[in-house]
Amino acid sequence: GMQSHLQALLSLYKVFCPEQVTITLPGKMKTFFKNPEGPWKAAITAVRQRNQGPSPMSQAVFLGTYQPQSRKRKWNAQLVIPASSRNTNYLDEDRQKSHVCLYSTNRSFPVEQLQTFPQLLQNIHHLEFPSQMGSVLTNPLLLHYMNCVKDESIYLRLYYWMGQMLQEECTWSMVDNTCEEEFKSFLETVYKSECFLQEGFPACEEFLYKTLPLWDGFCCRSQILKLMSWIPLNSASDIKSYLYDPLAQLFFTSSIYFKCSVIESLKELLQNWLNCNMIQVDSELSS
């Protein structure tokens, strides 16, 4: 049967290799696996600060290695997550070699060395994607890569990571979560990524459908209305029950400003639907 510790192990596998775990897992589970590298990292940080002063890297949120003691954890306000490849054993060796070796085709290209768009073009077929999915949202080159290379595993990893972050940090569904400014910054980052890709994230769509019935219409209003404009086109019944009905309850009891903001968001949603539909029609005609 599905025991709790086995579910926790499978959820850990699903974050890194979602294509290997095909069963449905519950959204909320007890944390079974604590980070064993905590004491080592604390010791290294203490030595670095003693010898060189505080390091900017120590202030970043390292996804997958950071274990908060409470839900009121301190975020990096700009969500600056360093991009790191899954295999970095050869990075020091590569730095000592000539620039031509960076474009070798017999091995993957580490994302830490990706600096320019020409580098992306020359290495796009053997680029090693970062292990920290949050770094994708703030890296235009990696967003270009997502647009060009339709790798399902990349989208699945981003889907599970983003879904977990949105669920855990939603300021109006968690009683003990008061980090509204950090959550606003994260939602802005997600929205800018959607504008760059010209499509919405499925995890963001699910988040809106689940939390709109609980939303007070005030918390993170600007960010929520922006994210609404990138909901993909679905059936009329789904849109009515998951989007229009929750908004209607707020619409008729809110201020004129809120009403105008909702209408503006729905107008942008319609524009995005029309643009997406035109792109699909053009591609079908060309094929």
Coordinates of C-alpha atoms in Angstrom, one line a residue:
G1 CA 0.0 0.0 0.0
M2 CA 0.9 3.7 -0.2
Q3 CA 2.7 4.3 3.1
S4 CA 3.6 7.8 4.1
H5 CA 7.4 7.4 4.0
L6 CA 7.2 5.8 0.5
Q7 CA 5.1 8.7 -0.7
A8 CA 7.7 11.1 0.6
L9 CA 10.4 9.2 -1.3
L10 CA 8.4 9.1 -4.5
S11 CA 7.7 12.8 -4.2
L12 CA 11.4 13.5 -3.9
Y13 CA 12.0 11.5 -7.1
K14 CA 9.2 13.3 -8.9
V15 CA 10.8 16.7 -8.4
F16 CA 14.0 15.6 -10.3
C17 CA 12.7 12.9 -12.6
P18 CA 8.9 13.4 -13.0
E19 CA 8.7 11.3 -16.1
Q20 CA 9.7 8.2 -14.0
V21 CA 6.9 8.6 -11.4
T22 CA 3.5 8.2 -13.1
I23 CA 1.3 7.8 -10.0
T24 CA -0.6 10.7 -8.4
L25 CA 0.8 11.8 -5.1
P26 CA -0.9 14.0 -2.4
G27 CA -0.1 17.6 -2.4
K28 CA 0.8 17.9 1.3
M29 CA 3.0 15.4 3.1
K30 CA 5.1 15.3 6.2
T31 CA 8.8 16.0 5.7
F32 CA 10.7 12.8 6.2
F33 CA 14.1 13.6 4.7
K34 CA 16.1 16.3 6.3
N35 CA 19.1 17.9 4.6
P36 CA 22.3 16.0 5.8
E37 CA 24.6 18.7 4.6
G38 CA 23.3 21.4 7.0
P39 CA 26.2 21.3 9.5
W40 CA 28.8 21.2 6.7
K41 CA 27.3 24.2 5.0
A42 CA 27.0 26.1 8.3
A43 CA 30.7 25.4 9.0
I44 CA 31.8 26.5 5.5
T45 CA 29.8 29.7 5.7
A46 CA 31.3 30.5 9.1
V47 CA 34.8 30.0 7.8
R48 CA 34.1 32.1 4.7
Q49 CA 32.6 35.0 6.7
R50 CA 35.5 34.9 9.1
N51 CA 38.1 35.0 6.3
Q52 CA 36.4 37.1 3.6
G53 CA 33.4 38.6 5.1
P54 CA 29.8 37.9 4.2
S55 CA 29.4 36.3 0.8
P56 CA 26.5 37.3 -1.5
M57 CA 26.0 33.7 -2.5
S58 CA 25.2 32.8 1.1
Q59 CA 22.1 35.0 1.0
A60 CA 20.6 33.2 -2.0
V61 CA 17.8 30.6 -1.7
F62 CA 19.3 27.3 -2.8
L63 CA 16.4 25.1 -3.9
G64 CA 16.6 21.6 -2.8
T65 CA 19.2 22.2 -0.1
Y66 CA 17.5 24.9 2.0
Q67 CA 15.5 23.5 4.9
P68 CA 13.5 26.2 6.7
Q69 CA 12.9 25.9 10.4
S70 CA 9.5 27.5 10.1
R71 CA 7.1 28.7 7.4
K72 CA 8.1 32.3 8.0
R73 CA 11.3 31.8 6.2
K74 CA 13.3 34.7 4.8
W75 CA 13.2 34.7 1.0
N76 CA 15.5 36.5 -1.3
A77 CA 13.3 39.4 -2.3
Q78 CA 14.4 39.2 -6.0
L79 CA 14.4 35.4 -6.2
V80 CA 18.0 35.4 -7.3
I81 CA 18.6 31.7 -7.6
P82 CA 22.0 30.7 -9.1
A83 CA 21.8 28.4 -12.1
S84 CA 23.9 25.3 -11.6
S85 CA 24.3 22.2 -13.7
R86 CA 23.6 18.7 -12.3
N87 CA 27.2 17.7 -13.1
T88 CA 29.9 20.3 -12.3
N89 CA 32.9 18.0 -11.9
Y90 CA 34.5 19.4 -15.1
L91 CA 33.9 23.1 -14.6
D92 CA 37.3 23.9 -13.2
E93 CA 38.9 21.9 -16.0
D94 CA 36.9 23.8 -18.7
R95 CA 37.8 27.2 -17.3
Q96 CA 41.5 26.4 -18.0
K97 CA 41.0 25.4 -21.6
S98 CA 40.6 27.6 -24.7
H99 CA 37.3 29.3 -25.6
V100 CA 36.9 26.9 -28.5
C101 CA 36.5 23.9 -26.2
L102 CA 33.3 25.5 -24.8
Y103 CA 31.6 24.5 -28.0
S104 CA 32.6 20.9 -28.1
T105 CA 29.9 18.6 -29.2
N106 CA 31.0 15.4 -27.4
R107 CA 29.7 16.5 -24.0
S108 CA 27.0 18.7 -22.4
F109 CA 27.5 22.4 -22.0
P110 CA 27.3 23.6 -18.4
V111 CA 24.7 26.3 -17.8
E112 CA 27.1 28.3 -15.6
Q113 CA 29.1 29.2 -18.6
L114 CA 26.1 30.3 -20.7
Q115 CA 26.5 34.0 -21.0
T116 CA 25.5 35.1 -24.5
F117 CA 22.8 34.3 -27.1
P118 CA 25.4 33.1 -29.6
Q119 CA 26.6 30.6 -27.0
L120 CA 23.0 29.4 -26.7
L121 CA 22.7 28.9 -30.4
Q122 CA 25.9 27.0 -30.8
N123 CA 25.2 24.7 -27.8
I124 CA 21.5 24.4 -27.8
H125 CA 21.5 20.7 -28.6
H126 CA 23.8 19.7 -25.8
L127 CA 23.0 22.2 -23.1
E128 CA 22.8 20.8 -19.6
F129 CA 19.8 22.2 -17.9
P130 CA 20.2 23.6 -14.3
S131 CA 19.3 21.4 -11.4
Q132 CA 17.7 24.4 -9.7
M133 CA 14.5 25.1 -11.6
G134 CA 13.9 28.5 -10.0
S135 CA 16.9 29.9 -11.9
V136 CA 15.0 29.5 -15.2
L137 CA 12.5 32.2 -14.4
T138 CA 15.1 34.9 -14.1
N139 CA 17.4 33.8 -17.0
P140 CA 16.2 35.0 -20.5
L141 CA 18.6 32.6 -22.2
L142 CA 17.1 29.6 -20.4
L143 CA 13.6 30.8 -21.3
H144 CA 14.7 31.0 -24.9
Y145 CA 15.9 27.5 -24.6
M146 CA 12.5 26.4 -23.2
N147 CA 10.8 28.0 -26.2
C148 CA 13.1 26.3 -28.7
V149 CA 13.6 22.8 -27.2
K150 CA 10.3 21.2 -26.3
D151 CA 11.7 18.9 -23.6
E152 CA 8.8 17.5 -21.6
S153 CA 11.0 16.7 -18.6
I154 CA 11.9 20.3 -18.2
Y155 CA 8.3 21.4 -18.2
L156 CA 7.4 18.7 -15.7
R157 CA 10.2 19.6 -13.3
L158 CA 9.2 23.3 -13.5
Y159 CA 5.5 22.3 -13.0
Y160 CA 6.1 20.4 -9.8
W161 CA 8.6 22.9 -8.4
M162 CA 6.3 25.9 -9.1
G163 CA 3.2 24.2 -7.9
Q164 CA 4.9 23.5 -4.6
M165 CA 6.2 27.0 -4.2
L166 CA 2.8 28.6 -5.0
Q167 CA 1.0 26.3 -2.6
E168 CA 3.5 26.8 0.3
E169 CA 3.8 30.5 0.1
C170 CA 0.2 31.6 -0.7
T171 CA -0.3 34.4 1.9
W172 CA -4.1 34.1 2.1
S173 CA -4.4 30.3 2.4
M174 CA -1.8 29.9 5.2
V175 CA -2.5 31.3 8.6
D176 CA 1.1 31.6 9.7
N177 CA 2.5 33.0 6.5
T178 CA 2.9 36.8 6.5
C179 CA 5.6 37.3 3.9
E180 CA 3.4 39.1 1.5
E181 CA 6.1 41.2 -0.2
E182 CA 8.2 38.2 -0.9
F183 CA 5.2 36.4 -2.4
K184 CA 4.4 39.4 -4.5
S185 CA 7.9 39.4 -5.9
F186 CA 7.7 35.7 -6.7
L187 CA 4.3 36.2 -8.5
E188 CA 5.8 39.1 -10.5
T189 CA 8.7 36.9 -11.6
V190 CA 6.3 34.2 -12.7
Y191 CA 4.2 36.7 -14.6
K192 CA 7.2 38.2 -16.4
S193 CA 8.3 34.7 -17.4
E194 CA 4.8 34.0 -18.8
C195 CA 5.0 37.2 -20.9
F196 CA 8.4 36.2 -22.2
L197 CA 7.2 32.7 -23.2
Q198 CA 3.8 34.1 -24.4
E199 CA 2.0 31.3 -22.6
G200 CA 0.8 30.5 -19.0
F201 CA 2.3 27.9 -16.7
P202 CA -0.1 25.0 -15.9
A203 CA 1.0 25.1 -12.2
C204 CA 0.0 28.7 -12.1
E205 CA -3.4 28.0 -13.6
E206 CA -4.1 25.3 -11.0
F207 CA -3.0 27.6 -8.3
L208 CA -5.5 30.3 -9.4
Y209 CA -8.4 27.8 -9.7
K210 CA -7.7 26.4 -6.2
T211 CA -7.1 29.7 -4.4
L212 CA -9.5 32.2 -6.1
P213 CA -12.5 31.0 -4.0
L214 CA -10.4 31.8 -0.9
W215 CA -9.0 35.1 -2.2
D216 CA -10.1 38.4 -0.5
G217 CA -9.6 40.5 -3.6
F218 CA -7.0 42.7 -1.9
C219 CA -3.9 40.6 -1.1
C220 CA -1.5 40.6 -4.1
R221 CA -4.3 42.0 -6.2
S222 CA -2.2 43.4 -9.1
Q223 CA -0.2 40.2 -9.4
I224 CA -3.2 37.8 -9.3
L225 CA -5.0 39.8 -11.9
K226 CA -1.9 39.8 -14.2
L227 CA -1.6 36.0 -13.8
M228 CA -5.3 35.6 -14.7
S229 CA -4.6 37.1 -18.1
W230 CA -2.5 34.0 -19.1
I231 CA -4.9 31.3 -18.2
P232 CA -5.1 29.0 -21.3
L233 CA -8.3 28.5 -23.2
N234 CA -10.5 25.8 -21.7
S235 CA -14.1 24.7 -21.9
A236 CA -16.7 27.3 -21.1
S237 CA -18.0 25.3 -18.1
D238 CA -14.5 25.1 -16.5
I239 CA -13.9 28.8 -17.0
K240 CA -17.3 29.7 -15.5
S241 CA -17.0 27.5 -12.4
Y242 CA -13.3 28.0 -11.7
L243 CA -12.8 31.6 -12.8
Y244 CA -16.0 33.6 -13.3
D245 CA -18.0 32.4 -10.3
P246 CA -15.3 33.2 -7.7
L247 CA -14.6 36.6 -9.3
A248 CA -18.4 37.4 -9.4
Q249 CA -18.6 37.1 -5.6
L250 CA -15.9 39.7 -5.2
F251 CA -16.9 41.8 -8.2
F252 CA -20.4 42.8 -7.0
T253 CA -19.2 43.7 -3.5
S254 CA -16.0 45.6 -4.3
S255 CA -15.0 49.1 -5.3
I256 CA -15.2 50.6 -8.8
Y257 CA -11.4 50.3 -9.0
F258 CA -11.5 46.6 -8.4
K259 CA -14.3 46.2 -11.0
C260 CA -12.2 48.1 -13.6
S261 CA -9.1 46.0 -12.8
V262 CA -11.0 42.7 -13.3
I263 CA -12.4 43.9 -16.6
E264 CA -9.0 45.0 -17.7
S265 CA -7.5 41.6 -16.8
L266 CA -10.3 39.7 -18.6
K267 CA -9.7 41.9 -21.7
E268 CA -6.0 40.9 -21.7
L269 CA -7.1 37.3 -21.2
L270 CA -9.2 37.5 -24.3
Q271 CA -6.4 39.1 -26.3
N272 CA -4.0 36.4 -25.3
W273 CA -6.6 33.7 -26.3
L274 CA -7.0 35.4 -29.7
N275 CA -3.3 35.7 -30.3
C276 CA -2.7 32.0 -29.3
N277 CA -5.6 30.9 -31.6
M278 CA -4.1 32.9 -34.6
I279 CA -0.7 31.3 -34.1
Q280 CA -2.3 27.8 -34.1
V281 CA -4.3 28.6 -37.3
D282 CA -1.2 30.0 -39.0
S283 CA 0.9 26.9 -38.1
E284 CA -1.9 24.6 -39.4
L285 CA -2.2 26.5 -42.7
S286 CA 1.6 26.5 -43.2
S287 CA 1.7 22.7 -42.5

